[in-house]
Tab-separated table of C-alpha atoms and ligand atoms in Angstrom:
chain	number	residue	atom	x	y	z
A	1320	UNK	CA	109.019	60.596	225.719
A	1321	UNK	CA	106.716	59.367	222.544
A	1322	UNK	CA	108.421	58.814	219.387
A	1323	UNK	CA	107.113	57.827	215.947
A	1324	UNK	CA	105.245	60.497	215.267
A	1325	UNK	CA	104.497	61.987	212.105
A	1326	UNK	CA	104.083	65.745	212.492
A	1327	UNK	CA	103.204	68.502	209.768
A	1328	UNK	CA	104.868	71.620	210.431
A	1329	UNK	CA	103.456	74.682	209.149
A	1330	UNK	CA	105.955	76.917	208.071
A	1331	UNK	CA	108.852	74.262	208.764
A	1332	UNK	CA	111.410	75.719	206.459
A	1333	UNK	CA	111.517	79.034	208.258
A	1334	UNK	CA	114.164	79.378	211.238
A	1335	UNK	CA	112.379	77.791	213.862
A	1336	UNK	CA	110.460	75.029	212.075
A	1337	UNK	CA	113.519	73.800	210.239
A	1338	UNK	CA	115.414	73.786	214.052
A	1339	UNK	CA	112.033	72.392	215.343
A	1340	UNK	CA	112.077	69.383	212.214
A	1341	UNK	CA	116.094	68.337	213.022
A	1342	UNK	CA	114.928	68.088	217.040
A	1343	UNK	CA	111.958	65.938	216.219
A	1344	UNK	CA	113.560	63.661	213.578
A	1345	UNK	CA	116.331	63.339	216.349
A	1346	UNK	CA	113.777	62.380	219.011
A	1347	UNK	CA	112.439	59.823	216.411
A	1348	UNK	CA	109.696	61.365	214.638
A	1349	UNK	CA	108.836	61.819	211.010
A	1350	UNK	CA	108.299	65.372	209.592
A	1351	UNK	CA	106.022	66.726	207.087
A	1352	UNK	CA	106.596	70.449	206.006
A	1353	UNK	CA	104.022	72.518	204.422
A	1354	UNK	CA	105.487	76.000	203.546
A	1355	UNK	CA	105.033	78.526	200.535
A	1356	UNK	CA	108.436	79.613	201.138
A	1357	UNK	CA	107.601	83.621	201.045
A	1358	UNK	CA	110.035	83.888	203.780
A	1359	UNK	CA	112.310	80.671	203.197
A	1360	UNK	CA	113.831	78.776	200.615
A	1361	UNK	CA	114.046	75.020	199.032
A	1362	UNK	CA	117.864	74.973	200.188
A	1363	UNK	CA	116.948	74.164	203.928
A	1364	UNK	CA	115.446	71.272	203.247
A	1365	UNK	CA	118.570	68.695	202.578
A	1366	UNK	CA	120.594	70.379	205.303
A	1367	UNK	CA	117.332	69.314	207.724
A	1368	UNK	CA	117.335	65.865	206.480
A	1369	UNK	CA	120.931	65.665	206.615
A	1370	UNK	CA	120.900	66.602	210.141
A	1371	UNK	CA	117.681	64.914	211.260
A	1372	UNK	CA	118.917	61.779	209.594
A	1373	UNK	CA	115.499	61.214	207.897
A	1374	UNK	CA	113.705	62.119	204.681
A	1375	UNK	CA	111.634	64.967	205.103
A	1376	UNK	CA	108.165	65.168	203.014
A	1377	UNK	CA	107.755	68.392	201.847
A	1378	UNK	CA	104.517	70.484	200.157
A	1379	UNK	CA	104.935	73.835	198.959
A	1380	UNK	CA	101.358	75.022	199.812
A	1381	UNK	CA	99.716	78.389	201.440
A	1382	UNK	CA	98.303	77.273	204.294
A	1383	UNK	CA	95.759	79.665	203.935
A	1384	UNK	CA	94.484	77.767	200.878
A	1385	UNK	CA	91.732	75.157	201.148
A	1386	UNK	CA	92.061	72.788	198.639
A	1387	UNK	CA	95.484	72.390	199.104
A	1388	UNK	CA	95.641	71.501	202.999
A	1389	UNK	CA	92.692	69.231	202.290
A	1390	UNK	CA	95.154	67.115	199.206
A	1391	UNK	CA	97.686	67.180	202.185
A	1392	UNK	CA	95.784	65.591	204.985
A	1393	UNK	CA	94.164	63.295	202.456
A	1394	UNK	CA	97.475	61.975	201.335
A	1395	UNK	CA	99.751	61.977	204.796
A	1396	UNK	CA	98.667	60.406	207.705
A	1397	UNK	CA	99.543	63.216	210.460
A	1398	UNK	CA	99.305	63.005	213.960
A	1399	UNK	CA	99.958	65.965	215.212
A	1400	UNK	CA	100.504	70.105	214.067
A	1401	UNK	CA	102.931	72.613	214.620
A	1402	UNK	CA	101.907	75.824	213.196
A	1403	UNK	CA	104.532	77.932	212.460
A	1404	UNK	CA	103.820	79.557	209.139
A	1405	UNK	CA	103.001	83.146	209.423
A	1406	UNK	CA	104.405	86.567	208.521
A	1407	UNK	CA	106.625	87.776	211.426
A	1408	UNK	CA	107.968	91.465	210.793
A	1409	UNK	CA	106.634	93.834	212.959
A	1410	UNK	CA	107.058	97.358	210.970
A	1411	UNK	CA	105.655	95.521	207.777
A	1412	UNK	CA	102.711	94.377	209.834
A	1413	UNK	CA	101.996	98.176	210.580
A	1414	UNK	CA	102.497	99.659	207.014
A	1415	UNK	CA	100.392	96.484	205.549
A	1416	UNK	CA	97.838	95.090	208.225
A	1417	UNK	CA	95.757	93.729	206.076
A	1418	UNK	CA	98.033	91.317	204.456
A	1419	UNK	CA	98.967	90.341	208.074
A	1420	UNK	CA	95.607	89.538	209.393
A	1421	UNK	CA	94.813	88.084	206.594
A	1422	UNK	CA	97.911	85.509	206.291
A	1423	UNK	CA	98.202	85.027	209.978
A	1424	UNK	CA	94.275	84.199	210.800
A	1425	UNK	CA	93.303	82.600	207.722
A	1426	UNK	CA	96.172	80.266	208.059
A	1427	UNK	CA	95.421	79.332	211.391
A	1428	UNK	CA	91.646	79.024	210.968
A	1429	UNK	CA	91.899	76.619	207.711
A	1430	UNK	CA	94.058	74.628	209.767
A	1431	UNK	CA	91.980	74.037	212.597
A	1432	UNK	CA	88.953	73.642	210.130
A	1433	UNK	CA	90.716	71.042	208.178
A	1434	UNK	CA	92.353	69.370	210.970
A	1435	UNK	CA	88.575	68.973	212.559
A	1436	UNK	CA	87.298	67.469	209.326
A	1437	UNK	CA	90.614	64.665	208.864
A	1438	UNK	CA	90.557	64.304	212.812
A	1439	UNK	CA	94.026	65.707	213.410
A	1440	UNK	CA	93.745	66.182	217.422
A	1441	UNK	CA	96.672	67.843	218.227
A	1442	UNK	CA	98.061	71.139	217.604
A	1443	UNK	CA	101.384	73.349	218.942
A	1444	UNK	CA	101.251	77.048	218.032
A	1445	UNK	CA	103.818	79.809	217.908
A	1446	UNK	CA	102.856	82.511	220.148
A	1447	UNK	CA	104.781	85.389	221.138
A	1448	UNK	CA	106.029	87.297	224.179
A	1449	UNK	CA	104.777	90.349	222.316
A	1450	UNK	CA	100.788	89.521	223.269
A	1451	UNK	CA	101.914	90.890	226.796
A	1452	UNK	CA	102.159	94.169	225.573
A	1453	UNK	CA	103.613	96.855	227.790
A	1454	UNK	CA	103.907	95.075	230.563
A	1455	UNK	CA	105.489	96.941	233.615
A	1456	UNK	CA	105.833	93.883	235.690
A	1457	UNK	CA	108.177	91.448	235.083
A	1458	UNK	CA	108.882	88.416	234.897
A	1459	UNK	CA	105.995	87.794	232.340
A	1460	UNK	CA	103.566	84.892	233.825
A	1461	UNK	CA	101.479	83.116	231.376
A	1462	UNK	CA	98.244	84.038	233.918
A	1463	UNK	CA	99.266	87.660	233.076
A	1464	UNK	CA	96.818	89.718	230.797
A	1465	UNK	CA	97.193	89.896	227.216
A	1466	UNK	CA	95.625	91.344	224.008
A	1467	UNK	CA	96.569	95.022	224.261
A	1468	UNK	CA	99.652	94.671	221.401
A	1469	UNK	CA	101.218	97.598	219.979
A	1470	UNK	CA	100.944	96.280	216.413
A	1471	UNK	CA	99.034	94.332	213.996
A	1472	UNK	CA	101.453	91.323	214.072
A	1473	UNK	CA	101.152	90.987	217.917
A	1474	UNK	CA	97.602	91.467	217.245
A	1475	UNK	CA	97.648	88.448	214.788
A	1476	UNK	CA	99.473	86.163	217.304
A	1477	UNK	CA	96.589	86.909	220.490
A	1478	UNK	CA	93.378	86.554	218.170
A	1479	UNK	CA	95.097	83.543	216.782
A	1480	UNK	CA	95.394	82.478	220.307
A	1481	UNK	CA	91.662	82.996	221.309
A	1482	UNK	CA	90.709	80.987	218.116
A	1483	UNK	CA	92.668	78.220	219.158
A	1484	UNK	CA	91.461	78.272	222.825
A	1485	UNK	CA	87.669	78.601	221.784
A	1486	UNK	CA	88.147	75.767	219.185
A	1487	UNK	CA	89.881	73.762	221.908
A	1488	UNK	CA	86.518	74.566	223.984
A	1489	UNK	CA	84.189	73.617	221.361
A	1490	UNK	CA	85.991	70.298	219.894
A	1491	UNK	CA	86.708	67.993	222.979
A	1492	UNK	CA	88.774	66.070	220.758
A	1493	UNK	CA	91.486	68.891	220.329
A	1494	UNK	CA	94.446	69.369	222.253
A	1495	UNK	CA	96.181	72.742	221.888
A	1496	UNK	CA	99.362	74.432	223.377
A	1497	UNK	CA	100.241	77.963	223.001
A	1498	UNK	CA	103.869	78.752	223.143
A	1499	UNK	CA	104.726	82.107	223.932
A	1500	UNK	CA	108.330	82.541	222.366
A	1501	UNK	CA	110.603	85.332	224.066
A	1502	UNK	CA	113.605	86.475	221.715
A	1503	UNK	CA	114.977	83.276	219.756
A	1504	UNK	CA	118.544	83.634	218.263
A	1505	UNK	CA	121.241	80.679	217.732
A	1506	UNK	CA	121.373	78.088	215.177
A	1507	UNK	CA	122.006	74.402	215.287
A	1508	UNK	CA	125.708	73.798	216.647
A	1509	UNK	CA	126.347	72.282	213.136
A	1510	UNK	CA	126.234	75.885	211.915
A	1511	UNK	CA	124.338	74.003	208.871
A	1512	UNK	CA	121.074	75.853	209.234
A	1513	UNK	CA	120.407	79.352	210.838
A	1514	UNK	CA	118.175	82.347	210.687
A	1515	UNK	CA	118.500	83.703	207.331
A	1516	UNK	CA	116.151	86.938	207.115
A	1517	UNK	CA	115.666	88.775	203.670
A	1518	UNK	CA	117.107	92.092	203.303
A	1519	UNK	CA	118.451	94.256	206.062
A	1520	UNK	CA	117.642	92.446	209.852
A	1521	UNK	CA	115.268	93.922	211.800
A	1522	UNK	CA	116.244	92.010	214.901
A	1523	UNK	CA	119.518	92.521	216.420
A	1524	UNK	CA	121.139	89.176	216.439
A	1525	UNK	CA	121.168	88.461	212.604
A	1526	UNK	CA	122.130	92.059	212.096
A	1527	UNK	CA	124.997	91.889	214.429
A	1528	UNK	CA	125.836	88.757	212.624
A	1529	UNK	CA	125.872	90.219	209.484
A	1530	UNK	CA	127.882	93.403	210.553
A	1531	UNK	CA	130.486	91.057	211.783
A	1532	UNK	CA	131.292	89.382	208.712
A	1533	UNK	CA	131.478	92.960	207.337
A	1534	UNK	CA	127.864	92.434	205.340
A	1535	UNK	CA	126.392	95.834	207.056
A	1536	UNK	CA	128.559	98.988	207.467
A	1537	UNK	CA	127.599	100.285	210.846
A	1538	UNK	CA	126.012	98.800	213.901
A	1539	UNK	CA	123.304	101.017	216.016
A	1540	UNK	CA	122.388	100.326	219.238
A	1541	UNK	CA	118.960	102.005	219.588
A	1542	UNK	CA	118.415	104.135	222.667
A	1543	UNK	CA	120.533	104.541	225.411
A	1544	UNK	CA	118.523	106.214	227.630
A	1545	UNK	CA	116.184	103.243	229.103
A	1546	UNK	CA	115.627	103.132	232.478
A	1547	UNK	CA	117.779	99.566	232.473
A	1548	UNK	CA	121.254	98.739	234.159
A	1549	UNK	CA	123.380	100.416	231.227
A	1550	UNK	CA	120.366	102.299	229.311
A	1551	UNK	CA	119.619	99.962	226.595
A	1552	UNK	CA	116.882	97.495	225.896
A	1553	UNK	CA	116.584	94.175	227.871
A	1554	UNK	CA	115.165	90.851	226.266
A	1555	UNK	CA	115.239	87.393	227.221
A	1556	UNK	CA	117.382	85.900	224.462
A	1557	UNK	CA	116.478	81.952	223.767
A	1558	UNK	CA	118.807	79.274	222.051
A	1559	UNK	CA	116.798	78.244	219.114
A	1560	UNK	CA	117.962	74.434	219.865
A	1561	UNK	CA	116.270	74.762	223.467
A	1562	UNK	CA	113.374	76.484	221.691
A	1563	UNK	CA	112.939	73.736	218.918
A	1564	UNK	CA	113.026	71.284	222.065
A	1565	UNK	CA	110.085	72.906	223.962
A	1566	UNK	CA	108.500	71.944	221.134
A	1567	UNK	CA	108.958	68.000	220.632
A	1568	UNK	CA	108.444	68.354	225.233
A	1569	UNK	CA	105.013	70.241	224.291
A	1570	UNK	CA	103.768	67.687	222.024
A	1571	UNK	CA	104.634	65.177	224.230
A	1572	UNK	CA	102.837	66.766	226.946
A	1573	UNK	CA	99.585	67.307	224.675
A	1574	UNK	CA	99.097	63.637	222.855
A	1575	UNK	CA	96.564	61.881	224.636
A	1576	UNK	CA	94.707	65.174	226.316
A	1577	UNK	CA	92.325	67.435	224.861
A	1578	UNK	CA	91.689	71.463	225.846
A	1579	UNK	CA	94.344	74.547	225.899
A	1580	UNK	CA	97.620	75.116	227.440
A	1581	UNK	CA	99.908	78.337	227.491
A	1582	UNK	CA	103.668	78.232	228.070
A	1583	UNK	CA	106.301	81.084	228.162
A	1584	UNK	CA	109.324	79.698	226.640
A	1585	UNK	CA	112.173	81.677	227.684
A	1586	UNK	CA	115.486	81.244	230.034
A	1587	UNK	CA	114.066	84.098	232.584
A	1588	UNK	CA	117.248	86.180	232.106
A	1589	UNK	CA	117.370	89.494	230.491
A	1590	UNK	CA	120.365	90.778	228.697
A	1591	UNK	CA	120.796	94.437	227.316
A	1592	UNK	CA	121.739	95.167	223.813
A	1593	UNK	CA	125.075	96.412	225.004
A	1594	UNK	CA	125.635	93.020	226.937
A	1595	UNK	CA	124.713	91.134	223.729
A	1596	UNK	CA	126.771	93.194	221.376
A	1597	UNK	CA	129.810	92.099	224.031
A	1598	UNK	CA	129.242	88.599	223.953
A	1599	UNK	CA	129.019	88.712	220.213
A	1600	UNK	CA	132.083	90.114	220.089
A	1601	UNK	CA	133.987	87.258	222.700
A	1602	UNK	CA	132.636	85.038	220.334
A	1603	UNK	CA	134.014	86.476	216.709
A	1604	UNK	CA	136.789	87.456	218.253
A	1605	UNK	CA	136.380	90.904	217.184
A	1606	UNK	CA	135.466	93.909	218.864
A	1607	UNK	CA	132.455	95.349	217.141
A	1608	UNK	CA	132.315	99.108	217.353
A	1609	UNK	CA	128.500	100.693	217.468
A	1610	UNK	CA	127.191	103.826	217.351
A	1611	UNK	CA	123.923	105.044	219.500
A	1612	UNK	CA	120.989	105.705	217.289
A	1613	UNK	CA	117.369	106.721	218.815
A	1614	UNK	CA	114.721	104.450	220.546
A	1615	UNK	CA	113.031	102.489	218.465
A	1616	UNK	CA	109.476	102.904	218.090
A	1617	UNK	CA	107.285	100.790	220.155
A	1618	UNK	CA	110.561	99.273	222.052
A	1619	UNK	CA	109.558	98.241	225.660
A	1620	UNK	CA	112.579	98.687	228.047
A	1621	UNK	CA	112.817	95.420	229.508
A	1622	UNK	CA	111.046	91.816	228.766
A	1623	UNK	CA	111.889	88.718	230.309
A	1624	UNK	CA	110.036	85.130	230.920
A	1625	UNK	CA	109.297	83.414	234.158
A	1626	UNK	CA	109.209	80.018	232.264
A	1627	UNK	CA	108.460	78.166	235.660
A	1628	UNK	CA	104.902	76.838	234.242
A	1629	UNK	CA	107.231	75.105	231.364
A	1630	UNK	CA	109.497	73.620	233.803
A	1631	UNK	CA	106.769	72.246	236.113
A	1632	UNK	CA	104.629	70.656	233.351
A	1633	UNK	CA	106.773	70.114	230.095
A	1634	UNK	CA	109.301	69.074	232.116
A	1635	UNK	CA	111.590	71.701	229.502
A	1636	UNK	CA	114.164	74.175	230.991
A	1637	UNK	CA	116.560	76.166	228.940
A	1638	UNK	CA	120.106	75.034	229.001
A	1639	UNK	CA	122.212	76.866	226.355
A	1640	UNK	CA	123.556	80.289	227.879
A	1641	UNK	CA	124.118	83.674	225.732
A	1642	UNK	CA	127.824	82.689	225.359
A	1643	UNK	CA	126.773	79.549	223.657
A	1644	UNK	CA	123.635	81.417	221.704
A	1645	UNK	CA	126.066	83.660	220.206
A	1646	UNK	CA	128.839	81.219	219.349
A	1647	UNK	CA	126.566	79.285	217.348
A	1648	UNK	CA	125.187	81.935	215.604
A	1649	UNK	CA	128.422	83.282	214.810
A	1650	UNK	CA	129.344	79.453	213.254
A	1651	UNK	CA	126.214	79.598	211.112
A	1652	UNK	CA	127.069	83.059	210.199
A	1653	UNK	CA	130.328	82.663	209.058
A	1654	UNK	CA	129.936	79.436	207.383
A	1655	UNK	CA	127.179	81.314	205.504
A	1656	UNK	CA	127.830	84.938	205.243
A	1657	UNK	CA	124.730	85.078	202.648
A	1658	UNK	CA	122.600	82.856	204.198
A	1659	UNK	CA	121.593	79.608	202.186
A	1660	UNK	CA	121.925	79.297	198.136
A	1661	UNK	CA	118.926	80.932	197.082
B	1868	NAD	P1	110.353	82.505	209.211
B	1868	NAD	O1	109.799	83.669	208.956
B	1868	NAD	O2	111.758	81.972	209.409
B	1868	NAD	O3	109.267	81.356	209.272
B	1868	NAD	C1	107.826	81.484	209.068
B	1868	NAD	C2	107.403	80.287	207.696
B	1868	NAD	O4	106.387	80.208	207.407
B	1868	NAD	C3	108.492	80.706	206.554
B	1868	NAD	O5	109.237	79.903	205.865
B	1868	NAD	C4	107.279	81.006	205.421
B	1868	NAD	O6	107.697	80.971	204.195
B	1868	NAD	C5	106.170	80.555	206.387
B	1868	NAD	N1	104.678	80.939	205.656
B	1868	NAD	C6	104.487	82.311	205.824
B	1868	NAD	N2	103.344	82.267	205.778
B	1868	NAD	C7	102.866	80.847	205.100
B	1868	NAD	C8	101.445	80.684	204.480
B	1868	NAD	N3	100.365	81.457	204.187
B	1868	NAD	N4	101.467	79.152	204.222
B	1868	NAD	C9	102.524	78.573	203.834
B	1868	NAD	N5	104.104	79.326	204.548
B	1868	NAD	C10	103.485	80.182	205.250
B	1868	NAD	O7	109.704	82.716	210.965
B	1868	NAD	P2	110.396	82.048	212.270
B	1868	NAD	O8	111.017	83.269	213.068
B	1868	NAD	O9	110.879	80.770	211.942
B	1868	NAD	O10	108.943	82.173	212.979
B	1868	NAD	C11	107.895	80.888	213.112
B	1868	NAD	C12	106.741	81.146	213.904
B	1868	NAD	O11	107.183	81.856	215.090
B	1868	NAD	C13	106.211	82.628	213.070
B	1868	NAD	O12	104.452	82.542	213.663
B	1868	NAD	C14	106.592	83.844	214.003
B	1868	NAD	O13	105.284	84.854	214.190
B	1868	NAD	C15	106.725	82.857	215.602
B	1868	NAD	N6	107.576	83.755	216.299
B	1868	NAD	C16	108.702	84.113	216.086
B	1868	NAD	C17	109.475	84.892	216.798
B	1868	NAD	C18	110.727	85.297	216.229
B	1868	NAD	O14	111.552	86.344	216.976
B	1868	NAD	N7	111.441	84.592	215.239
B	1868	NAD	C19	109.107	85.169	218.214
B	1868	NAD	C20	108.082	84.747	218.310
B	1868	NAD	C21	107.079	83.925	217.759
B	1869	WQD	C1	115.995	93.766	220.446
B	1869	WQD	C2	116.548	94.918	221.245
B	1869	WQD	C3	116.242	96.541	219.742
B	1869	WQD	C4	118.468	96.074	216.142
B	1869	WQD	C5	111.149	91.212	217.841
B	1869	WQD	C6	109.124	91.457	218.070
B	1869	WQD	C7	108.845	90.371	218.866
B	1869	WQD	C8	109.332	88.783	218.600
B	1869	WQD	C9	111.060	88.802	218.921
B	1869	WQD	C10	108.128	87.818	217.259
B	1869	WQD	C11	115.777	96.477	220.652
B	1869	WQD	C12	117.507	96.734	219.817
B	1869	WQD	C13	117.847	96.112	217.346
B	1869	WQD	C14	119.434	96.749	216.088
B	1869	WQD	C15	119.404	97.623	218.311
B	1869	WQD	N1	108.984	88.353	217.429
B	1869	WQD	N2	118.088	96.822	218.465
B	1869	WQD	N3	119.921	97.449	217.020
B	1869	WQD	O1	111.823	94.058	219.304
B	1869	WQD	O2	112.646	92.299	221.504
B	1869	WQD	O3	111.135	91.722	219.451
B	1869	WQD	O4	111.446	90.111	217.948
B	1869	WQD	O5	107.075	87.465	217.621
B	1869	WQD	O6	107.478	90.618	218.424
B	1869	WQD	O7	109.226	92.691	218.309
B	1869	WQD	O8	113.777	92.057	219.427
B	1869	WQD	O9	115.997	91.619	217.930
B	1869	WQD	O10	114.256	93.628	217.388
B	1869	WQD	O11	115.534	94.139	219.346
B	1869	WQD	O12	119.792	98.294	219.221
B	1869	WQD	O13	120.050	96.726	214.828
B	1869	WQD	O14	117.755	95.321	219.994
B	1869	WQD	O15	115.638	98.132	219.975
B	1869	WQD	O16	116.049	96.910	222.016
B	1869	WQD	P1	112.788	92.320	219.803
B	1869	WQD	P2	114.747	92.877	218.731
């Protein structure tokens, strides 16, 4: 394992970035975070330092800002970049497509250009299973078709993948890894950092966790007539700590290489909405009563990964099961019912 790297995490104050910062520091690296706090807050930073046992260098900047990023790369010696920064709310992206295309694509392009100027050669990118669109074939493999995305958010992930792959083709110094995350949930087992969405959560787990604390009044299961074992949608939930460790392994893999490689990051197991609610009920020690509601527009019945390529090439495999994912989510939510202090 390569240690003592100095890694720039764009969007590193967010949910997945904060957990990855901690795992990088635990593995012996230093972390620089660039985040404009559009979907996160400063109070996560001391907690990252506390868990990682090292200081974090923080830049409150927009990754789309050329001069600000130039200034960062001039001041800091950076060995590699993990690019988390981006907007990620699917329904918002349908309403405000240009905001999503501008933010998610300009940040990626600006980052690649500044990296080239400052001879920073390695990038790991946060992509998503959403790039596969509505595939009927499961499990999803990396060589299956991508790009027929059902919403602008997904298109920004697909387009960023294309931009990074083409840049790696054109610049033989560049080594890039595209990680296609499935459904990240859970929290660091300390319960000190976790997912803290603004407003009413769109995603299942943060909603269920807030319902379990009493912060949300009702729990709705969207759709019970899907062609699945219990009629509710099946997803490949992945513990955020396993996902964070996948980034450490991805850096270890790419440093010293060039080109672009893509990996699914999931467990390979699918759980239905009802199975997740049941696992969460057990984790929090109370029965969570739900109501069925209409299907959510754009939801596909089933989605899970073939994670075999990551196991073969990165030596990475998810270790934490659904019970652990729910227990760790609950510890975070119970200890921080209103999220981070803002
Ligand atoms: P998050 O919103 O918690 O973190 C993203 C961070 O990026 C936030 O701290 C936000 O303030 C910052 N940011 C956004 N635009 C920025 C900009 N222009 N300049 C600087 N900072 C900016 O989201 P997350 O769940 O941690 O996701 C991280 C990445 O992983 C995102 O790119 C997301 O699209 C991708 N992803 C997330 C999921 C998921 O379900 N959480 C699944 C697949 C892929
Ligand atoms: C899971 C299931 C809902 C809330 C999303 C993005 C995807 C990726 C991961 C970034 C679905 C159901 C939900 C609720 C419910 N993000 N549900 N009641 O849709 O698989 O993926 O996050 O890349 O792009 O689309 O995850 O957690 O939103 O939903 O019944 O209150 O839970 O209908 O079947 P999804 P999710």
